[in-house]
């Protein structure tokens, strides 16, 4: 797909009740309210020794502890702990989850440049665990499409912007790609769609799968199934996949560079009777066969295939 979907590498609103004529304002919990470690452990379902270990090892928990007093947790402390616990359950290590929770200041933060700044800094430290935690956190908070558009794409653009003749940042880009891919692979909710799956494949010699991985995750988030057969798929292998006993209802063929945009592969896939879509920066939409639609963004791809 184009720049709105891919990076140039070698990447529900809550319903509100009907207006009743009055607005009830819910005041936030006063920050002065404090909780014991026992009450926090019961509230979050986390063992007391674990909470104490996290506080001792990672500094996540009460910040104003006074000697001779039991540790008292504020609502902000509890929010950060709950956030950290979510990240760990999603696959992050405790250390990276703690860093992400402390940097993000809890799950109530709205998307802003802080997410991106923290992610870029982690990428340039080659700290894949922390970067994966940031991406998982935004996916959990805002969904795959928003995470891709507002964090992942700008992340890779920031890396490319920092390239110089002496430092191409290839190590940073590869580490970031692996971290983002790992975060996207965490998205595997139960399938709720009874239709045949969508097949996702790269053209032959195309090795960059991250855009397709984002699409798979975004479809999975909606309960839709996709068969991901990955990078560099020869035309004959693609045709074989499209005619097996579990035939897909559609196929998306990805090319990230003009050099890998194989129009013959599109035509061969289309001759199997499958609805075929082209995606990725490498395709020229004006040169596509008339019966093949170009998906120009992740948002469009999810809407069309959903």
PDB file of N, CA and C in Angstrom, residues 33-94:
ATOM      1  N   UNK A  33      -6.626   9.991  48.373  1.00  0.00           N
ATOM      2  CA  UNK A  33      -7.040   8.672  48.838  1.00  0.00           C
ATOM      3  C   UNK A  33      -5.883   7.697  48.638  1.00  0.00           C
ATOM      4  N   UNK A  34      -5.567   6.910  49.660  1.00  0.00           N
ATOM      5  CA  UNK A  34      -4.466   5.966  49.574  1.00  0.00           C
ATOM      6  C   UNK A  34      -4.942   4.569  49.965  1.00  0.00           C
ATOM      7  N   UNK A  35      -4.237   3.561  49.465  1.00  0.00           N
ATOM      8  CA  UNK A  35      -4.651   2.179  49.642  1.00  0.00           C
ATOM      9  C   UNK A  35      -3.475   1.344  50.131  1.00  0.00           C
ATOM     10  N   UNK A  36      -3.770   0.343  50.937  1.00  0.00           N
ATOM     11  CA  UNK A  36      -2.729  -0.557  51.421  1.00  0.00           C
ATOM     12  C   UNK A  36      -2.343  -1.536  50.323  1.00  0.00           C
ATOM     13  N   UNK A  37      -1.192  -2.165  50.498  1.00  0.00           N
ATOM     14  CA  UNK A  37      -0.744  -3.144  49.516  1.00  0.00           C
ATOM     15  C   UNK A  37      -1.723  -4.316  49.445  1.00  0.00           C
ATOM     16  N   UNK A  38      -2.346  -4.681  50.596  1.00  0.00           N
ATOM     17  CA  UNK A  38      -3.318  -5.772  50.580  1.00  0.00           C
ATOM     18  C   UNK A  38      -4.528  -5.438  49.721  1.00  0.00           C
ATOM     19  N   UNK A  39      -5.041  -4.197  49.847  1.00  0.00           N
ATOM     20  CA  UNK A  39      -6.219  -3.824  49.067  1.00  0.00           C
ATOM     21  C   UNK A  39      -5.887  -3.713  47.584  1.00  0.00           C
ATOM     22  N   UNK A  40      -4.677  -3.237  47.260  1.00  0.00           N
ATOM     23  CA  UNK A  40      -4.269  -3.134  45.853  1.00  0.00           C
ATOM     24  C   UNK A  40      -4.101  -4.525  45.249  1.00  0.00           C
ATOM     25  N   UNK A  41      -3.485  -5.433  46.006  1.00  0.00           N
ATOM     26  CA  UNK A  41      -3.305  -6.795  45.515  1.00  0.00           C
ATOM     27  C   UNK A  41      -4.643  -7.453  45.230  1.00  0.00           C
ATOM     28  N   UNK A  42      -5.620  -7.247  46.127  1.00  0.00           N
ATOM     29  CA  UNK A  42      -6.950  -7.822  45.929  1.00  0.00           C
ATOM     30  C   UNK A  42      -7.640  -7.193  44.731  1.00  0.00           C
ATOM     31  N   UNK A  43      -7.500  -5.881  44.565  1.00  0.00           N
ATOM     32  CA  UNK A  43      -8.156  -5.151  43.473  1.00  0.00           C
ATOM     33  C   UNK A  43      -7.616  -5.561  42.108  1.00  0.00           C
ATOM     34  N   UNK A  44      -6.299  -5.766  42.023  1.00  0.00           N
ATOM     35  CA  UNK A  44      -5.676  -6.068  40.736  1.00  0.00           C
ATOM     36  C   UNK A  44      -5.485  -7.558  40.493  1.00  0.00           C
ATOM     37  N   UNK A  45      -5.673  -8.378  41.519  1.00  0.00           N
ATOM     38  CA  UNK A  45      -5.451  -9.809  41.350  1.00  0.00           C
ATOM     39  C   UNK A  45      -3.986 -10.153  41.217  1.00  0.00           C
ATOM     40  N   UNK A  46      -3.128  -9.405  41.906  1.00  0.00           N
ATOM     41  CA  UNK A  46      -1.685  -9.614  41.863  1.00  0.00           C
ATOM     42  C   UNK A  46      -1.212  -9.949  43.271  1.00  0.00           C
ATOM     43  N   UNK A  47      -0.331 -10.906  43.402  1.00  0.00           N
ATOM     44  CA  UNK A  47       0.161 -11.314  44.719  1.00  0.00           C
ATOM     45  C   UNK A  47       0.908 -10.171  45.401  1.00  0.00           C
ATOM     46  N   UNK A  48       0.779 -10.088  46.698  1.00  0.00           N
ATOM     47  CA  UNK A  48       1.467  -9.040  47.458  1.00  0.00           C
ATOM     48  C   UNK A  48       2.990  -9.083  47.248  1.00  0.00           C
ATOM     49  N   UNK A  49       3.629 -10.273  47.319  1.00  0.00           N
ATOM     50  CA  UNK A  49       5.084 -10.289  47.079  1.00  0.00           C
ATOM     51  C   UNK A  49       5.455  -9.760  45.695  1.00  0.00           C
ATOM     52  N   UNK A  50       4.593  -9.998  44.707  1.00  0.00           N
ATOM     53  CA  UNK A  50       4.871  -9.487  43.357  1.00  0.00           C
ATOM     54  C   UNK A  50       4.835  -7.972  43.346  1.00  0.00           C
ATOM     55  N   UNK A  51       3.832  -7.381  43.978  1.00  0.00           N
ATOM     56  CA  UNK A  51       3.757  -5.920  44.039  1.00  0.00           C
ATOM     57  C   UNK A  51       4.991  -5.345  44.718  1.00  0.00           C
ATOM     58  N   UNK A  52       5.393  -5.954  45.823  1.00  0.00           N
ATOM     59  CA  UNK A  52       6.558  -5.456  46.536  1.00  0.00           C
ATOM     60  C   UNK A  52       7.832  -5.621  45.711  1.00  0.00           C
ATOM     61  N   UNK A  53       7.916  -6.735  44.974  1.00  0.00           N
ATOM     62  CA  UNK A  53       9.071  -6.952  44.107  1.00  0.00           C
ATOM     63  C   UNK A  53       9.125  -5.915  42.990  1.00  0.00           C
ATOM     64  N   UNK A  54       7.985  -5.626  42.370  1.00  0.00           N
ATOM     65  CA  UNK A  54       7.940  -4.613  41.308  1.00  0.00           C
ATOM     66  C   UNK A  54       8.357  -3.246  41.840  1.00  0.00           C
ATOM     67  N   UNK A  55       7.913  -2.932  43.052  1.00  0.00           N
ATOM     68  CA  UNK A  55       8.279  -1.645  43.632  1.00  0.00           C
ATOM     69  C   UNK A  55       9.781  -1.583  43.909  1.00  0.00           C
ATOM     70  N   UNK A  56      10.323  -2.672  44.419  1.00  0.00           N
ATOM     71  CA  UNK A  56      11.745  -2.698  44.762  1.00  0.00           C
ATOM     72  C   UNK A  56      12.633  -2.728  43.521  1.00  0.00           C
ATOM     73  N   UNK A  57      12.248  -3.542  42.523  1.00  0.00           N
ATOM     74  CA  UNK A  57      13.103  -3.711  41.345  1.00  0.00           C
ATOM     75  C   UNK A  57      12.952  -2.596  40.320  1.00  0.00           C
ATOM     76  N   UNK A  58      11.707  -2.159  40.117  1.00  0.00           N
ATOM     77  CA  UNK A  58      11.446  -1.251  39.009  1.00  0.00           C
ATOM     78  C   UNK A  58      10.971   0.135  39.437  1.00  0.00           C
ATOM     79  N   UNK A  59      10.772   0.331  40.733  1.00  0.00           N
ATOM     80  CA  UNK A  59      10.343   1.641  41.210  1.00  0.00           C
ATOM     81  C   UNK A  59       8.911   1.978  40.858  1.00  0.00           C
ATOM     82  N   UNK A  60       8.101   0.976  40.558  1.00  0.00           N
ATOM     83  CA  UNK A  60       6.712   1.237  40.192  1.00  0.00           C
ATOM     84  C   UNK A  60       5.836   0.930  41.403  1.00  0.00           C
ATOM     85  N   UNK A  61       5.193   1.965  41.920  1.00  0.00           N
ATOM     86  CA  UNK A  61       4.413   1.853  43.135  1.00  0.00           C
ATOM     87  C   UNK A  61       4.490   3.153  43.909  1.00  0.00           C
ATOM     88  N   UNK A  62       4.290   3.107  45.219  1.00  0.00           N
ATOM     89  CA  UNK A  62       4.304   4.339  46.015  1.00  0.00           C
ATOM     90  C   UNK A  62       5.625   5.086  45.888  1.00  0.00           C
ATOM     91  N   UNK A  63       5.534   6.397  45.621  1.00  0.00           N
ATOM     92  CA  UNK A  63       6.747   7.187  45.437  1.00  0.00           C
ATOM     93  C   UNK A  63       7.124   7.978  46.685  1.00  0.00           C
ATOM     94  N   UNK A  64       6.147   8.196  47.571  1.00  0.00           N
ATOM     95  CA  UNK A  64       6.391   9.036  48.747  1.00  0.00           C
ATOM     96  C   UNK A  64       6.423   8.216  50.027  1.00  0.00           C
ATOM     97  N   UNK A  65       7.054   7.062  49.945  1.00  0.00           N
ATOM     98  CA  UNK A  65       7.106   6.199  51.127  1.00  0.00           C
ATOM     99  C   UNK A  65       7.970   6.827  52.220  1.00  0.00           C
ATOM    100  N   UNK A  66       7.452   6.817  53.445  1.00  0.00           N
ATOM    101  CA  UNK A  66       8.184   7.338  54.590  1.00  0.00           C
ATOM    102  C   UNK A  66       8.595   6.183  55.498  1.00  0.00           C
ATOM    103  N   UNK A  67       9.836   6.194  55.962  1.00  0.00           N
ATOM    104  CA  UNK A  67      10.300   5.116  56.851  1.00  0.00           C
ATOM    105  C   UNK A  67       9.387   4.982  58.059  1.00  0.00           C
ATOM    106  N   UNK A  68       9.123   3.751  58.466  1.00  0.00           N
ATOM    107  CA  UNK A  68       8.278   3.501  59.624  1.00  0.00           C
ATOM    108  C   UNK A  68       6.803   3.437  59.310  1.00  0.00           C
ATOM    109  N   UNK A  69       6.428   3.725  58.046  1.00  0.00           N
ATOM    110  CA  UNK A  69       5.018   3.675  57.641  1.00  0.00           C
ATOM    111  C   UNK A  69       4.834   2.598  56.578  1.00  0.00           C
ATOM    112  N   UNK A  70       3.660   1.972  56.595  1.00  0.00           N
ATOM    113  CA  UNK A  70       3.343   1.032  55.530  1.00  0.00           C
ATOM    114  C   UNK A  70       3.184   1.786  54.220  1.00  0.00           C
ATOM    115  N   UNK A  71       3.576   1.144  53.127  1.00  0.00           N
ATOM    116  CA  UNK A  71       3.453   1.786  51.819  1.00  0.00           C
ATOM    117  C   UNK A  71       1.983   1.992  51.484  1.00  0.00           C
ATOM    118  N   UNK A  72       1.648   3.179  50.994  1.00  0.00           N
ATOM    119  CA  UNK A  72       0.287   3.523  50.625  1.00  0.00           C
ATOM    120  C   UNK A  72       0.253   3.858  49.130  1.00  0.00           C
ATOM    121  N   UNK A  73      -0.672   3.229  48.413  1.00  0.00           N
ATOM    122  CA  UNK A  73      -0.773   3.380  46.969  1.00  0.00           C
ATOM    123  C   UNK A  73      -1.853   4.407  46.618  1.00  0.00           C
ATOM    124  N   UNK A  74      -1.545   5.298  45.673  1.00  0.00           N
ATOM    125  CA  UNK A  74      -2.528   6.257  45.170  1.00  0.00           C
ATOM    126  C   UNK A  74      -3.235   5.665  43.957  1.00  0.00           C
ATOM    127  N   UNK A  75      -4.272   6.361  43.476  1.00  0.00           N
ATOM    128  CA  UNK A  75      -4.965   5.910  42.256  1.00  0.00           C
ATOM    129  C   UNK A  75      -4.007   5.899  41.067  1.00  0.00           C
ATOM    130  N   UNK A  76      -3.115   6.870  40.987  1.00  0.00           N
ATOM    131  CA  UNK A  76      -2.139   6.893  39.891  1.00  0.00           C
ATOM    132  C   UNK A  76      -1.213   5.694  39.954  1.00  0.00           C
ATOM    133  N   UNK A  77      -0.760   5.350  41.165  1.00  0.00           N
ATOM    134  CA  UNK A  77       0.084   4.167  41.313  1.00  0.00           C
ATOM    135  C   UNK A  77      -0.638   2.913  40.832  1.00  0.00           C
ATOM    136  N   UNK A  78      -1.924   2.800  41.210  1.00  0.00           N
ATOM    137  CA  UNK A  78      -2.710   1.622  40.835  1.00  0.00           C
ATOM    138  C   UNK A  78      -2.912   1.566  39.323  1.00  0.00           C
ATOM    139  N   UNK A  79      -3.142   2.721  38.703  1.00  0.00           N
ATOM    140  CA  UNK A  79      -3.321   2.751  37.246  1.00  0.00           C
ATOM    141  C   UNK A  79      -2.068   2.279  36.534  1.00  0.00           C
ATOM    142  N   UNK A  80      -0.896   2.714  37.013  1.00  0.00           N
ATOM    143  CA  UNK A  80       0.349   2.277  36.383  1.00  0.00           C
ATOM    144  C   UNK A  80       0.571   0.781  36.571  1.00  0.00           C
ATOM    145  N   UNK A  81       0.245   0.275  37.763  1.00  0.00           N
ATOM    146  CA  UNK A  81       0.409  -1.153  38.016  1.00  0.00           C
ATOM    147  C   UNK A  81      -0.525  -1.990  37.150  1.00  0.00           C
ATOM    148  N   UNK A  82      -1.767  -1.534  37.011  1.00  0.00           N
ATOM    149  CA  UNK A  82      -2.724  -2.253  36.163  1.00  0.00           C
ATOM    150  C   UNK A  82      -2.243  -2.269  34.719  1.00  0.00           C
ATOM    151  N   UNK A  83      -1.695  -1.151  34.276  1.00  0.00           N
ATOM    152  CA  UNK A  83      -1.171  -1.033  32.914  1.00  0.00           C
ATOM    153  C   UNK A  83       0.008  -1.974  32.709  1.00  0.00           C
ATOM    154  N   UNK A  84       0.924  -1.978  33.668  1.00  0.00           N
ATOM    155  CA  UNK A  84       2.077  -2.875  33.603  1.00  0.00           C
ATOM    156  C   UNK A  84       1.622  -4.327  33.532  1.00  0.00           C
ATOM    157  N   UNK A  85       0.638  -4.681  34.356  1.00  0.00           N
ATOM    158  CA  UNK A  85       0.141  -6.054  34.374  1.00  0.00           C
ATOM    159  C   UNK A  85      -0.472  -6.447  33.037  1.00  0.00           C
ATOM    160  N   UNK A  86      -1.202  -5.503  32.398  1.00  0.00           N
ATOM    161  CA  UNK A  86      -1.766  -5.770  31.075  1.00  0.00           C
ATOM    162  C   UNK A  86      -0.669  -6.057  30.064  1.00  0.00           C
ATOM    163  N   UNK A  87       0.397  -5.268  30.091  1.00  0.00           N
ATOM    164  CA  UNK A  87       1.488  -5.443  29.136  1.00  0.00           C
ATOM    165  C   UNK A  87       2.177  -6.786  29.336  1.00  0.00           C
ATOM    166  N   UNK A  88       2.364  -7.174  30.584  1.00  0.00           N
ATOM    167  CA  UNK A  88       2.995  -8.469  30.854  1.00  0.00           C
ATOM    168  C   UNK A  88       2.128  -9.606  30.319  1.00  0.00           C
ATOM    169  N   UNK A  89       0.814  -9.509  30.549  1.00  0.00           N
ATOM    170  CA  UNK A  89      -0.093 -10.550  30.047  1.00  0.00           C
ATOM    171  C   UNK A  89      -0.113 -10.591  28.522  1.00  0.00           C
ATOM    172  N   UNK A  90       0.230  -9.461  27.889  1.00  0.00           N
ATOM    173  CA  UNK A  90       0.277  -9.407  26.422  1.00  0.00           C
ATOM    174  C   UNK A  90       1.618  -9.868  25.881  1.00  0.00           C
ATOM    175  N   UNK A  91       2.561 -10.208  26.769  1.00  0.00           N
ATOM    176  CA  UNK A  91       3.820 -10.773  26.302  1.00  0.00           C
ATOM    177  C   UNK A  91       5.062  -9.971  26.608  1.00  0.00           C
ATOM    178  N   UNK A  92       4.929  -8.794  27.226  1.00  0.00           N
ATOM    179  CA  UNK A  92       6.096  -7.986  27.556  1.00  0.00           C
ATOM    180  C   UNK A  92       6.814  -8.540  28.783  1.00  0.00           C
ATOM    181  N   UNK A  93       8.115  -8.291  28.877  1.00  0.00           N
ATOM    182  CA  UNK A  93       8.841  -8.653  30.082  1.00  0.00           C
ATOM    183  C   UNK A  93       8.491  -7.670  31.197  1.00  0.00           C
ATOM    184  N   UNK A  94       8.594  -8.075  32.467  1.00  0.00           N
ATOM    185  CA  UNK A  94       8.282  -7.141  33.555  1.00  0.00           C
ATOM    186  C   UNK A  94       9.098  -5.858  33.495  1.00  0.00           C
TER     187      UNK A  94
END
